[in-house]
Coordinates of C-alpha atoms and ligand atoms in Angstrom, one line a residue:
M1333 CA 126.9 121.7 119.5
T1334 CA 125.6 118.1 119.2
E1335 CA 123.0 117.9 117.1
A1336 CA 120.1 115.5 117.9
F1337 CA 120.2 114.0 114.3
Q1338 CA 123.1 113.0 112.3
A1339 CA 124.0 113.1 108.7
I1340 CA 125.4 109.9 107.2
K1341 CA 128.1 109.8 105.0
I1342 CA 127.6 108.2 101.4
T1343 CA 130.7 109.2 99.5
D1344 CA 133.2 111.7 99.8
E1345 CA 131.0 114.5 98.8
V1346 CA 127.5 113.3 99.6
Y1347 CA 125.8 113.2 102.9
W1348 CA 122.5 111.6 103.6
V1349 CA 120.2 114.3 105.6
G1350 CA 117.0 113.2 104.9
A1351 CA 114.1 111.9 107.8
I1352 CA 112.5 108.7 108.5
D1353 CA 108.9 108.0 109.0
W1354 CA 108.3 105.1 110.9
K1355 CA 104.7 105.7 111.2
L1356 CA 103.2 106.5 107.1
R1357 CA 100.8 103.8 106.8
S1358 CA 99.3 105.3 103.7
F1359 CA 100.7 107.3 100.5
H1360 CA 98.0 108.6 98.4
G1361 CA 96.1 105.2 98.6
Y1362 CA 98.8 102.9 98.6
T1363 CA 99.4 100.9 101.9
T1364 CA 103.0 101.7 103.7
H1365 CA 102.9 99.4 106.0
R1366 CA 106.8 99.5 106.4
G1367 CA 106.7 103.2 106.8
T1368 CA 109.0 105.4 104.5
T1369 CA 112.1 107.7 104.2
Y1370 CA 112.1 110.8 102.7
N1371 CA 116.0 111.7 101.5
A1372 CA 117.8 114.6 100.9
F1373 CA 121.5 115.0 100.2
L1374 CA 123.7 117.4 101.1
V1375 CA 126.8 117.5 98.7
L1376 CA 129.8 119.1 99.8
T1377 CA 131.6 120.4 96.8
D1378 CA 132.7 123.9 96.3
K1379 CA 129.3 125.1 96.0
I1380 CA 127.7 123.4 99.0
T1381 CA 124.4 122.1 97.2
L1382 CA 121.3 120.4 99.1
V1383 CA 119.4 118.1 96.8
D1384 CA 115.7 117.7 97.8
T1385 CA 114.4 118.3 100.8
V1386 CA 111.6 116.4 103.2
K1387 CA 108.0 116.3 104.1
K1388 CA 107.2 119.7 105.9
A1389 CA 106.7 117.9 109.3
F1390 CA 110.0 116.5 109.1
M1391 CA 112.1 119.8 108.4
G1392 CA 113.4 120.0 111.9
E1393 CA 115.2 116.4 111.4
M1394 CA 116.6 117.5 108.1
M1395 CA 117.8 120.6 109.4
S1396 CA 119.3 119.0 112.2
R1397 CA 121.0 116.4 110.3
I1398 CA 122.5 119.5 107.8
A1399 CA 123.8 121.2 111.1
S1400 CA 125.7 118.0 112.2
V1401 CA 127.9 118.5 109.2
I1402 CA 128.0 122.4 108.3
P1403 CA 125.9 125.2 109.5
P1404 CA 123.0 125.3 107.2
E1405 CA 123.1 128.9 106.0
K1406 CA 126.3 127.6 104.0
I1407 CA 124.4 125.7 101.5
D1408 CA 124.9 127.8 98.2
Y1409 CA 122.5 125.9 96.2
I1410 CA 119.4 123.7 96.5
I1411 CA 118.1 121.7 93.6
S1412 CA 114.6 120.3 93.5
N1413 CA 114.3 117.1 91.5
H1414 CA 110.5 116.5 92.1
A1415 CA 108.0 119.0 93.4
E1416 CA 105.5 116.4 95.1
M1417 CA 105.3 117.9 98.4
D1418 CA 106.7 114.6 100.3
H1419 CA 110.1 116.2 98.7
S1420 CA 109.4 119.8 98.5
G1421 CA 107.2 120.3 101.6
A1422 CA 110.0 121.8 103.5
L1423 CA 111.3 123.6 100.5
P1424 CA 110.2 127.4 101.2
E1425 CA 110.9 127.3 105.0
T1426 CA 114.4 125.6 104.1
I1427 CA 114.9 128.5 101.4
K1428 CA 114.2 131.2 103.9
A1429 CA 116.3 129.4 106.8
V1430 CA 119.4 129.0 104.6
N1431 CA 119.1 132.2 102.2
P1432 CA 120.9 130.1 99.1
E1433 CA 122.2 131.9 96.0
K1434 CA 120.5 129.8 93.7
V1435 CA 117.5 127.1 93.7
F1436 CA 117.3 125.2 90.7
A1437 CA 114.3 122.7 89.3
S1438 CA 113.4 121.3 85.7
V1439 CA 111.6 123.8 83.4
K1440 CA 108.4 122.0 84.8
G1441 CA 109.4 121.7 88.2
Q1442 CA 110.0 125.5 88.2
Q1443 CA 106.1 125.7 87.2
A1444 CA 105.1 123.1 89.5
L1445 CA 106.7 124.9 92.7
D1446 CA 105.2 128.2 92.0
A1447 CA 101.8 126.4 91.5
H1448 CA 102.3 125.0 95.1
F1449 CA 104.3 127.9 96.9
R1450 CA 103.9 130.7 94.7
M1451 CA 107.6 131.1 94.3
G1452 CA 107.8 133.1 91.3
D1453 CA 111.4 133.7 89.8
T1454 CA 113.1 132.5 93.0
V1455 CA 113.7 128.9 91.2
I1456 CA 115.8 128.9 88.1
P1457 CA 114.8 126.3 85.6
L1458 CA 117.3 123.7 84.1
K1459 CA 117.0 122.0 80.8
D1460 CA 117.3 118.6 80.0
G1461 CA 121.2 117.8 79.7
E1462 CA 122.1 121.1 81.3
T1463 CA 125.4 120.6 83.4
L1464 CA 125.7 122.8 86.5
S1465 CA 129.1 123.8 87.7
L1466 CA 129.7 123.1 91.6
G1467 CA 133.3 124.6 91.6
N1468 CA 135.1 121.3 91.9
A1469 CA 132.6 119.1 90.2
N1470 CA 129.7 119.2 88.0
I1471 CA 126.0 118.0 88.4
M1472 CA 124.2 117.4 85.1
C1473 CA 120.2 117.4 84.7
M1474 CA 118.1 115.0 83.1
E1475 CA 114.5 115.6 82.4
T1476 CA 112.3 112.4 83.7
R1477 CA 108.9 113.5 82.8
L1478 CA 106.2 111.3 84.6
L1479 CA 108.8 109.5 86.7
H1480 CA 106.7 110.2 88.9
W1481 CA 105.1 113.7 87.7
P1482 CA 105.8 116.2 84.8
D1483 CA 108.5 117.9 86.9
S1484 CA 110.4 114.9 87.7
M1485 CA 114.0 115.0 87.0
F1486 CA 117.5 113.0 87.7
T1487 CA 120.6 114.6 88.7
Y1488 CA 123.9 113.2 88.3
L1489 CA 126.7 114.4 90.1
D1490 CA 130.2 113.5 88.2
K1491 CA 132.2 113.4 91.4
G1492 CA 131.7 109.6 92.7
G1493 CA 129.1 109.0 90.0
V1494 CA 126.3 109.6 92.0
L1495 CA 122.8 109.6 90.2
F1496 CA 120.1 111.0 92.3
T1497 CA 116.8 109.7 91.3
Q1498 CA 113.8 111.1 93.2
D1499 CA 110.7 108.5 93.2
A1500 CA 112.7 106.4 90.6
F1501 CA 114.0 103.3 92.0
G1502 CA 112.6 104.0 95.5
M1503 CA 110.6 102.3 97.9
H1504 CA 108.5 103.0 101.2
L1505 CA 110.5 101.3 103.6
A1506 CA 111.4 102.9 107.2
T1507 CA 114.9 101.3 108.1
S1508 CA 117.9 102.1 110.2
E1509 CA 120.1 101.4 107.0
R1510 CA 121.0 103.4 104.5
F1511 CA 122.2 101.1 101.9
T1512 CA 120.1 97.9 100.0
D1513 CA 123.3 95.7 100.6
E1514 CA 122.5 96.2 104.6
V1515 CA 118.9 95.2 104.0
D1516 CA 117.6 91.7 103.2
S1517 CA 117.8 91.5 99.5
Y1518 CA 114.2 89.9 99.1
L1519 CA 112.9 92.4 101.3
V1520 CA 114.4 95.1 99.1
E1521 CA 113.1 93.8 95.8
Y1522 CA 109.7 93.3 97.5
E1523 CA 109.3 96.8 98.3
A1524 CA 110.8 98.2 95.3
A1525 CA 108.4 95.9 93.1
T1526 CA 105.5 97.1 95.7
Y1527 CA 106.5 100.6 94.8
Y1528 CA 106.6 100.2 91.4
A1529 CA 103.5 98.8 90.8
N1530 CA 101.6 101.6 93.1
I1531 CA 103.5 104.3 91.7
L1532 CA 105.2 103.8 88.7
M1533 CA 103.1 101.1 86.7
P1534 CA 101.0 103.9 84.5
Y1535 CA 104.4 105.1 83.0
S1536 CA 106.0 102.1 81.9
K1537 CA 106.4 102.9 78.8
L1538 CA 108.2 106.4 79.7
V1539 CA 110.1 104.0 82.1
K1540 CA 111.6 102.0 79.4
R1541 CA 112.4 105.1 77.3
Q1542 CA 114.0 106.8 80.3
L1543 CA 116.2 103.5 81.0
D1544 CA 117.3 103.7 77.4
K1545 CA 118.1 107.4 77.4
L1546 CA 120.0 107.0 80.6
K1547 CA 122.0 103.9 79.0
G1548 CA 122.8 105.8 76.1
R1549 CA 124.5 108.7 78.0
N1550 CA 127.1 106.2 79.4
L1551 CA 127.8 107.4 82.2
E1552 CA 129.8 106.1 85.2
I1553 CA 127.1 105.4 87.9
N1554 CA 128.4 104.2 91.3
Y1555 CA 125.5 105.1 93.3
I1556 CA 121.7 105.0 92.4
V1557 CA 120.3 107.5 95.1
P1558 CA 116.3 107.8 95.4
D1559 CA 114.3 109.8 97.8
H1560 CA 112.7 106.6 99.2
G1561 CA 114.2 104.1 100.9
P1562 CA 117.9 102.7 100.9
I1563 CA 120.4 103.5 98.6
F1564 CA 122.1 101.3 95.9
R1565 CA 125.7 101.2 95.9
N1566 CA 126.6 97.4 94.6
N1567 CA 125.3 95.3 91.7
L1568 CA 123.4 98.2 90.4
D1569 CA 122.3 95.7 87.3
R1570 CA 119.8 94.0 89.5
I1571 CA 117.5 96.9 90.1
L1572 CA 118.2 98.1 86.4
D1573 CA 117.1 94.8 85.4
C1574 CA 114.0 94.7 87.6
Y1575 CA 113.1 98.3 86.0
E1576 CA 113.5 96.6 82.6
R1577 CA 111.3 93.6 83.5
W1578 CA 108.6 95.6 85.4
S1579 CA 108.3 98.1 82.6
A1580 CA 107.9 95.3 80.4
Q1581 CA 104.9 93.7 81.5
E1582 CA 105.6 90.3 79.7
P1583 CA 102.8 88.0 80.2
S1584 CA 103.7 85.1 82.8
M1585 CA 102.1 82.0 84.1
K1586 CA 100.7 83.8 87.2
A1587 CA 97.2 85.2 87.9
V1588 CA 95.4 87.4 90.5
L1589 CA 92.1 86.3 91.4
A1590 CA 90.1 89.5 93.4
Y1591 CA 87.0 88.7 94.5
D1592 CA 84.2 89.7 97.4
T1593 CA 81.2 87.6 98.6
M1594 CA 78.0 88.3 100.2
W1595 CA 76.7 84.6 101.1
G1596 CA 79.5 82.6 99.8
S1597 CA 78.3 81.9 96.4
T1598 CA 80.7 84.0 94.4
E1599 CA 83.6 82.7 96.8
M1600 CA 82.6 79.2 95.8
M1601 CA 82.8 80.3 92.1
A1602 CA 86.3 81.8 93.2
K1603 CA 87.8 78.7 94.4
A1604 CA 86.5 76.6 91.6
I1605 CA 87.8 79.0 88.8
A1606 CA 91.4 79.1 91.0
D1607 CA 91.3 75.2 90.9
G1608 CA 90.9 75.6 87.0
M1609 CA 93.9 77.9 86.7
V1610 CA 96.1 75.7 89.1
Q1611 CA 95.3 72.7 87.3
G1612 CA 96.3 74.4 83.8
G1613 CA 99.6 75.3 85.4
L1614 CA 99.1 78.9 86.7
S1615 CA 100.4 79.9 90.1
V1616 CA 97.5 81.6 91.4
K1617 CA 96.9 84.8 94.0
M1618 CA 93.7 85.1 95.5
F1619 CA 92.8 88.3 97.3
Y1620 CA 89.6 88.2 99.5
M1621 CA 88.9 92.1 99.5
Q1622 CA 86.6 92.5 102.5
D1623 CA 90.0 92.0 104.2
E1624 CA 92.6 92.9 101.6
H1625 CA 94.4 96.5 100.6
R1626 CA 93.7 97.7 96.9
S1627 CA 97.3 97.9 96.6
N1628 CA 98.4 94.7 97.2
V1629 CA 96.5 93.3 94.1
A1630 CA 98.2 96.3 92.1
S1631 CA 101.5 94.9 93.5
A1632 CA 100.8 91.2 92.5
L1633 CA 99.5 92.3 88.9
L1634 CA 103.1 93.6 87.9
E1635 CA 104.4 90.4 87.5
A1636 CA 100.9 88.6 86.3
G1637 CA 99.5 87.4 83.2
A1638 CA 95.7 87.3 84.1
F1639 CA 93.4 89.3 86.3
V1640 CA 90.2 87.6 87.1
V1641 CA 87.5 89.4 89.0
G1642 CA 84.5 88.3 90.7
A1643 CA 81.6 90.2 92.5
P1644 CA 77.9 89.8 93.7
T1645 CA 75.4 92.2 92.6
I1646 CA 74.4 94.4 95.4
N1647 CA 71.5 96.8 94.7
G1648 CA 71.9 96.7 90.9
V1649 CA 75.5 97.9 91.1
I1650 CA 78.9 96.2 91.7
F1651 CA 79.9 95.0 95.6
P1652 CA 81.7 98.3 96.6
T1653 CA 84.9 96.6 97.7
I1654 CA 85.5 95.5 94.2
A1655 CA 84.5 98.6 92.7
D1656 CA 87.3 100.3 94.6
V1657 CA 90.0 98.2 93.4
L1658 CA 88.9 98.3 90.2
T1659 CA 88.9 101.9 90.2
Y1660 CA 92.2 101.8 91.6
I1661 CA 93.7 99.4 89.0
K1662 CA 92.4 101.0 86.2
G1663 CA 94.4 104.0 86.9
L1664 CA 97.7 102.0 87.0
R1665 CA 97.0 100.8 83.5
P1666 CA 98.5 97.4 83.6
Q1667 CA 99.6 96.0 80.4
N1668 CA 99.2 92.6 78.4
L1669 CA 96.5 90.9 80.7
V1670 CA 93.9 88.4 80.1
G1671 CA 90.9 88.0 82.2
A1672 CA 87.5 86.9 82.9
A1673 CA 84.8 88.2 85.4
F1674 CA 82.1 86.1 87.5
G1675 CA 79.7 86.8 90.3
S1676 CA 76.6 85.9 91.9
Y1677 CA 73.3 87.4 91.7
G1678 CA 69.6 87.2 93.1
W1679 CA 67.4 89.0 90.8
S1680 CA 69.2 91.1 88.2
G1681 CA 72.9 90.5 88.0
E1682 CA 74.2 94.1 86.7
S1683 CA 77.6 93.6 88.2
I1684 CA 78.8 91.2 85.6
K1685 CA 78.4 93.7 82.8
H1686 CA 80.1 96.5 85.1
L1687 CA 83.0 94.0 85.7
E1688 CA 83.2 93.5 81.8
D1689 CA 83.0 96.9 81.1
D1690 CA 86.1 97.8 83.6
L1691 CA 88.4 94.9 82.4
K1692 CA 87.6 96.2 78.7
Q1693 CA 88.4 99.8 79.8
M1694 CA 91.8 98.4 81.0
K1695 CA 92.6 96.6 77.6
I1696 CA 92.5 93.1 79.4
E1697 CA 91.4 90.9 76.8
M1698 CA 88.5 88.5 77.9
V1699 CA 89.2 84.9 77.5
T1700 CA 86.0 83.5 78.0
E1701 CA 82.2 84.6 78.4
S1702 CA 81.6 85.6 81.8
L1703 CA 80.0 83.7 84.6
K1704 CA 76.8 84.8 86.3
C1705 CA 75.1 82.4 88.8
N1706 CA 71.7 83.1 90.2
Y1707 CA 72.0 82.7 94.4
V1708 CA 74.0 79.5 94.9
P1709 CA 76.3 77.4 92.5
D1710 CA 75.4 73.8 91.8
N1711 CA 77.8 71.3 90.7
E1712 CA 77.2 72.1 87.3
M1713 CA 78.1 75.9 87.6
L1714 CA 81.2 75.3 89.5
V1715 CA 82.5 72.7 86.6
K1716 CA 81.6 75.7 84.5
C1717 CA 83.9 77.8 86.6
R1718 CA 86.5 75.3 86.4
T1719 CA 86.6 75.4 82.9
V1720 CA 86.9 79.3 82.7
G1721 CA 90.2 78.8 85.2
E1722 CA 91.3 76.2 82.7
K1723 CA 90.6 78.5 79.6
V1724 CA 92.4 81.2 81.3
A1725 CA 95.5 79.0 82.0
S1726 CA 95.3 77.7 78.4
K1727 CA 95.3 81.2 76.8
L1728 CA 98.5 82.3 79.2
S1729 CA 100.0 79.3 78.1
E1730 CA 99.7 80.1 74.5
L1731 CA 100.9 83.6 75.1
C1732 CA 104.0 82.4 77.1
G1733 CA 104.8 79.8 74.9
T1734 CA 105.0 77.1 77.3
Ligands
FEO2157 FE1 108.1 110.8 96.7 FE2 106.1 111.6 93.7 O1 106.9 111.8 95.6

């Protein structure tokens, strides 16, 4: 029978049997305006193995793609590399439909799957470094805790040198192409960076450790196969180098300025500060939060050296759009940033104190006293704003050695 959805061959043994979600626009707080894919892989070795499943709503598409290659009930093993429901949502129903001989996950994965789906002993835990024989090939488990969840693991198929990396090296990008070299390279790097900033940035130290551990294993890797977006098969060093750079978060001559405004005063301050930063040699990205998604600020911060934030005071508290972005960024824990805070007020001006507290909690080094302006800035105040921008630039020049 012809299936509605077809599998796509990745190597002699590995087929992509995932699903394309063209209309996903939000992934737990991160805007995904280009949709995504949920990648699942069928490994045609002596023991036929399914690596990961898809979000529950896409199970029919995955099963159809599997059936385009083999009858699904021929699957012997299922390996779950990550328990988050965009990859495990279809797992319970897939197990029922396929009745595999064995289901595997990491030690933490077994616990997480049980906590999600009450799977009990259905799932067999694999230890870090443990190798599973698939008959004519082997697959090795590598724990990668917190990339993205505590349960996360990579698996390495020796035949063909295929590294299945679940969320790591992924991107939310729905495309008809299955390989990164078939997609515009700027778009690949942009979406991979956006994904890193919004999903993996809090775990950058662990990313570095896992990259070092991976290098130490001396595996022959020909394919990096994530659970979202296209697959890397050429020039693997490029994405590995990006991950080295993003996980290091070294200071750079780039600044991010996020602000909102009620009657234009905080905006006037923002523009004068930005001009000072530009004059000091910085590349500046301005985000007007009334009309900007918080995740775009996170993406810009990935390769920035400064985070400057402005908010008016409203009813004794920080302006809500700025409170939103600060809450989000605080959780992503960007590293090695300098910063400054500013804002206008009418009669009390509490927002500045809140901004300072939030930036300090993020361990952002404040390079100057915060600027607080009563009602509308005059020229003297705007010159002070410009000086704040110049001080930010000067500090970054010193840190970057430029
Ligand atoms: Fe793609 Fe952490 O889930």
